[in-house]
Short mmCIF file of N, CA, C and O in Angstrom, two decimals:
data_model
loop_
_atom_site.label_atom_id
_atom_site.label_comp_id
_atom_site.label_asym_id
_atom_site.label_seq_id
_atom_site.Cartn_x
_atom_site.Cartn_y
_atom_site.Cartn_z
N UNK A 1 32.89 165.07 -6.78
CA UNK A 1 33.86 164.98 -5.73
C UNK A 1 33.41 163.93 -4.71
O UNK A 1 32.29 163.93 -4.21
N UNK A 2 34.23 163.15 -4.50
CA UNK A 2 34.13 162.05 -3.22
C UNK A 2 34.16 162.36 -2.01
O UNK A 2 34.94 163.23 -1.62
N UNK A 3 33.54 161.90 -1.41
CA UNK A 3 32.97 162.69 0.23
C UNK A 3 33.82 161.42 1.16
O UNK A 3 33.59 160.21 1.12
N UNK A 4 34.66 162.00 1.84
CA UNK A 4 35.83 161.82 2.87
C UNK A 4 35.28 160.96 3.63
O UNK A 4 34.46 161.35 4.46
N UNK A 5 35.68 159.31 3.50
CA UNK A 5 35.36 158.26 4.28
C UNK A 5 35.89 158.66 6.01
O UNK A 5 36.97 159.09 6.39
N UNK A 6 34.63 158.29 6.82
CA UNK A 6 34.74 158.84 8.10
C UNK A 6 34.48 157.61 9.09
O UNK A 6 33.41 157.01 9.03
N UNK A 7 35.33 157.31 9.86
CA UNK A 7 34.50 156.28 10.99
C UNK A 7 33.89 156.66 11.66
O UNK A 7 33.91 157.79 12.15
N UNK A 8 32.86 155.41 11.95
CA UNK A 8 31.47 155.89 13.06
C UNK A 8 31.30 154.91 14.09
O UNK A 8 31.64 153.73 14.04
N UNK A 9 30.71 155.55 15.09
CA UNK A 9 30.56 154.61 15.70
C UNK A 9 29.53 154.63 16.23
O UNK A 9 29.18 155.72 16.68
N UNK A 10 28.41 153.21 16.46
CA UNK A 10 27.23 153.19 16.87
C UNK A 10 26.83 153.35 18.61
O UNK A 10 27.23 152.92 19.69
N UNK A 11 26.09 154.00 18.24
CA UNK A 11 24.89 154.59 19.81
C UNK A 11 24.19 154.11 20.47
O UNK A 11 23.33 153.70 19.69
N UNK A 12 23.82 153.77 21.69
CA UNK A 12 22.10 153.03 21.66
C UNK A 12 21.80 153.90 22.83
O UNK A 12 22.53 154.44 23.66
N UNK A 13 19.94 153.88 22.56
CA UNK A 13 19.04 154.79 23.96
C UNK A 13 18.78 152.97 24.59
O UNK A 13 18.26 152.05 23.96
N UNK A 14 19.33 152.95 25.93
CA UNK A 14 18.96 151.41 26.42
C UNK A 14 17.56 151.96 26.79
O UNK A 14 17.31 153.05 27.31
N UNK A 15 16.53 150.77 26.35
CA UNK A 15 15.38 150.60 26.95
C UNK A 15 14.31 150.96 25.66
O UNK A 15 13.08 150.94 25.71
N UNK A 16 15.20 151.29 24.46
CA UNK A 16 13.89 151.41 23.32
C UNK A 16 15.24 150.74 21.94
O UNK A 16 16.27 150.06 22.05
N UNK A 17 14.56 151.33 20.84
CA UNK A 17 15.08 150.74 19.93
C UNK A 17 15.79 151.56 18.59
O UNK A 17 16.02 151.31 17.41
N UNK A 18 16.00 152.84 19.65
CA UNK A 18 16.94 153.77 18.86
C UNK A 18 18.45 153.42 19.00
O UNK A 18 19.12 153.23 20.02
N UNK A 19 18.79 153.38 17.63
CA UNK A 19 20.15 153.11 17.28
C UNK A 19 20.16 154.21 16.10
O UNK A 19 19.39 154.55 15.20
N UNK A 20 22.04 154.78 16.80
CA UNK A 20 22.74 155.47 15.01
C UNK A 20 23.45 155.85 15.42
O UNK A 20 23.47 156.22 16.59
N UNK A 21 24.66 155.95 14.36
CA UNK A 21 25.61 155.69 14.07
C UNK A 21 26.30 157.90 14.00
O UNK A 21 25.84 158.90 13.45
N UNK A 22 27.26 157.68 14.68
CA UNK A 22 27.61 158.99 14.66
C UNK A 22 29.63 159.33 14.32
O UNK A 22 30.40 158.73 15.08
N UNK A 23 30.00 159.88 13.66
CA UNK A 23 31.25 160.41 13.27
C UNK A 23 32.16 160.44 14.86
O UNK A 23 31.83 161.23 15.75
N UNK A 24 33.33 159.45 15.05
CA UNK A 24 34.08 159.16 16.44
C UNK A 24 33.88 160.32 16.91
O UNK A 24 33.18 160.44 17.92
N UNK A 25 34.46 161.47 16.28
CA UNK A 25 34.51 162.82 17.14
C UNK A 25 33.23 163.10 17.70
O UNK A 25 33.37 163.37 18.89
N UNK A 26 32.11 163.14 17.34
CA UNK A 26 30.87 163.37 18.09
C UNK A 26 30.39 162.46 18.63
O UNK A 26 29.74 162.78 19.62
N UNK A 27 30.44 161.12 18.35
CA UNK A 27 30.15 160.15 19.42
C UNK A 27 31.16 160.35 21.12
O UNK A 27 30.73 159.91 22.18
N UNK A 28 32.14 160.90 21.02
CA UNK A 28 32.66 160.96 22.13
C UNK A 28 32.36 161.81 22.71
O UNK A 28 32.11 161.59 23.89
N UNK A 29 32.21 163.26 22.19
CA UNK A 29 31.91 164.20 22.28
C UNK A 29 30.35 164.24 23.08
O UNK A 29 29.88 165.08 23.84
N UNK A 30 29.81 163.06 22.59
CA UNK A 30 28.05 162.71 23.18
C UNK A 30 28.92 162.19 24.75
O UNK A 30 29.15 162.93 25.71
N UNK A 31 29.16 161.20 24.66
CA UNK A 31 29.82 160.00 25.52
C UNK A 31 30.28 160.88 26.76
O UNK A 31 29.79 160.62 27.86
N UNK A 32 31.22 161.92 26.63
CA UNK A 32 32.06 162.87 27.54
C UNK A 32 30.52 163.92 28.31
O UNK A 32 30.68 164.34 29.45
N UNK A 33 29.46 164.17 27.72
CA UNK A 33 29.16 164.82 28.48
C UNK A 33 27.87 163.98 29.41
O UNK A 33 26.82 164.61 29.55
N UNK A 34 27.93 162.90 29.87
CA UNK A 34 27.30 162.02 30.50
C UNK A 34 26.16 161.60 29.85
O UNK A 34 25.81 162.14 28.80
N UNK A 35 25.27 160.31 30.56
CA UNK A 35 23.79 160.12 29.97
C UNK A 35 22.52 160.81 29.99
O UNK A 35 21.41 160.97 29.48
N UNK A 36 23.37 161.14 30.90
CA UNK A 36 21.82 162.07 31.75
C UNK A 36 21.85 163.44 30.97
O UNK A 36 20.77 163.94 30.65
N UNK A 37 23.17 164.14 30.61
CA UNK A 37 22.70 165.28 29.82
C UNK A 37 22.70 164.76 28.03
O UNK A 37 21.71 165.16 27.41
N UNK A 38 23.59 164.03 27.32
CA UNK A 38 23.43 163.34 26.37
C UNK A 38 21.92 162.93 25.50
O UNK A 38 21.85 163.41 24.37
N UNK A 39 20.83 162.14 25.94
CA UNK A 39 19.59 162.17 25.93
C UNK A 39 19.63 160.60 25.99
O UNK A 39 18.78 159.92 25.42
N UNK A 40 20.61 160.10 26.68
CA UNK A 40 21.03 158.36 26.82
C UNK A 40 21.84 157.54 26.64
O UNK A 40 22.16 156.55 27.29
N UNK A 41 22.43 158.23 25.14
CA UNK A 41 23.09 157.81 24.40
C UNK A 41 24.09 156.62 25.08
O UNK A 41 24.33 156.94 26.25
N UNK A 42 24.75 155.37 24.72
CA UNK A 42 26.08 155.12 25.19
C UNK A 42 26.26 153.46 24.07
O UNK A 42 25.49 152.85 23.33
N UNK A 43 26.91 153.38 24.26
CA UNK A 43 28.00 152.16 23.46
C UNK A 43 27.33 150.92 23.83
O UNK A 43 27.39 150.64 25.02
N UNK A 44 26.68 150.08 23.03
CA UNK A 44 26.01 149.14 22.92
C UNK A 44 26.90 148.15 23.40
O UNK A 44 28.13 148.20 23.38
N UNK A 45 26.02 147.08 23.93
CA UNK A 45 27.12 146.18 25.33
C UNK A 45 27.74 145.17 23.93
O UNK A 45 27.98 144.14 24.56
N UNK A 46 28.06 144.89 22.70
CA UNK A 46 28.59 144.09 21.56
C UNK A 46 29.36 145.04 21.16
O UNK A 46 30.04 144.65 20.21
N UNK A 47 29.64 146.46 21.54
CA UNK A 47 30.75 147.55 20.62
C UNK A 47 31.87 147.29 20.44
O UNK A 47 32.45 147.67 21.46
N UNK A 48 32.70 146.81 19.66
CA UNK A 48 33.90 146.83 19.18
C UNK A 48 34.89 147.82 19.02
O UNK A 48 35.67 147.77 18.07
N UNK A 49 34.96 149.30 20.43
CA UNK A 49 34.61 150.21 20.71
C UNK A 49 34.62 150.26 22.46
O UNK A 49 33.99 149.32 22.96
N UNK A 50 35.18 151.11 23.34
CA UNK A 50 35.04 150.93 24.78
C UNK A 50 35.62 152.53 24.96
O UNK A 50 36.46 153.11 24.27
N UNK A 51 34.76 153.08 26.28
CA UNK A 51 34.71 154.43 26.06
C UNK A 51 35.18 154.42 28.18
O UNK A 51 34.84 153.63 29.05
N UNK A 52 36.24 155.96 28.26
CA UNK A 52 36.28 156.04 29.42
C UNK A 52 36.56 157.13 29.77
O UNK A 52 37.68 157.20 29.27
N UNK A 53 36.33 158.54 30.50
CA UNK A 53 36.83 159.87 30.23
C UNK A 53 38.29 159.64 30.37
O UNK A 53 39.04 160.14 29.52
N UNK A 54 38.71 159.03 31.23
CA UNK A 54 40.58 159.72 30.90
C UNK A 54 41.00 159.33 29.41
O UNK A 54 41.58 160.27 28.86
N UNK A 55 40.87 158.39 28.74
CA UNK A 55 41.27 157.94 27.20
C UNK A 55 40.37 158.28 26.26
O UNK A 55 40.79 157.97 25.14
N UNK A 56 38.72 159.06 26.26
CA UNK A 56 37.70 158.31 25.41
C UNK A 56 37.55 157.33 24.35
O UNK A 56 37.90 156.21 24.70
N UNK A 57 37.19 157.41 23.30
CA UNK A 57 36.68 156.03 22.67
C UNK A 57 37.88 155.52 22.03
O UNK A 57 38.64 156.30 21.46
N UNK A 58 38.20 153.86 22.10
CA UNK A 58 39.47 153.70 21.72
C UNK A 58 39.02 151.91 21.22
O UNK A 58 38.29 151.20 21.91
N UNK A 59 39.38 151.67 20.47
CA UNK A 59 38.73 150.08 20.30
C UNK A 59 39.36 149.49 21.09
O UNK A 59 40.34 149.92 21.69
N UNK A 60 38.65 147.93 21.22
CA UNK A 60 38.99 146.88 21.97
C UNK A 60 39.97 145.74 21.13
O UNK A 60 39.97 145.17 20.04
N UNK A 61 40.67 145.77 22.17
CA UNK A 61 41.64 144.95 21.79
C UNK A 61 41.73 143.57 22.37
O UNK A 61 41.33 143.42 23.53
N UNK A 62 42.22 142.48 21.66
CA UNK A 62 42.04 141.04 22.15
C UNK A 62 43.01 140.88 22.80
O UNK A 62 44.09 140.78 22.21
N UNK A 63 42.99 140.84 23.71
CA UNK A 63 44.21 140.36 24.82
C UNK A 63 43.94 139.12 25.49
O UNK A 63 44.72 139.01 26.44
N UNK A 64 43.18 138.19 25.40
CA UNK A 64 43.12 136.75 25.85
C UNK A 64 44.29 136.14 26.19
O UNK A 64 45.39 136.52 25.78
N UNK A 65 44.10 135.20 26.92
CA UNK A 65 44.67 134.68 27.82
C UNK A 65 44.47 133.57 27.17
O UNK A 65 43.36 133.10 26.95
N UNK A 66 45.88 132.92 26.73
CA UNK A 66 46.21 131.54 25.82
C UNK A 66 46.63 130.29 26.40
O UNK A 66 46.73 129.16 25.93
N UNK A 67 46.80 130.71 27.35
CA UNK A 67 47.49 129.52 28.53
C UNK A 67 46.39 128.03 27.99
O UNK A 67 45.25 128.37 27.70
N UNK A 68 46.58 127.04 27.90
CA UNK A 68 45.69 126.22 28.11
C UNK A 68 45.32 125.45 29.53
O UNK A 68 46.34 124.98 30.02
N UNK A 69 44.27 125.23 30.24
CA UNK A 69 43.86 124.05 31.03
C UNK A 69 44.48 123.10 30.93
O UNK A 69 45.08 122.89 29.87
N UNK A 70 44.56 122.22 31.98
CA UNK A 70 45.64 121.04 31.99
C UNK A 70 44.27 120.04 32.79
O UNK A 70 44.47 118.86 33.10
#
């Protein structure tokens, strides 16, 4: 039996070199209950990925600004 492809999304402790990767629902679930009780955890400053309590984790979207310089 094939085991149910799951998205994840990666973690980091800032200030050492723990990284991993956790199932959305529990990464937010980390994320929602702050750093300080969490054990650090939060969304690496390159995440493709942006976390906020009223929405939690929701990807980033490109919204740039196309205008050109003159």
């Amino acid at each position: 039996m094939r085991k149910k492809k799951e998205t994840t999304v990666t973690l980091v402790v800032p200030g050492t070199d723990i990284k991993r990767e956790f199932g959305i629902a529990h990464a937010e679930r980390l994320l929602d209950m702050g750093s300080f009780k969490n054990g650090g955890w939060e969304l690496p400053e390159n995440s493709t990925y942006r976390y906020d309590e009223e929405n939690g984790l929701r990807l980033k979207t490109d919204k740039g600004y196309s205008a050109k310089a003159e």
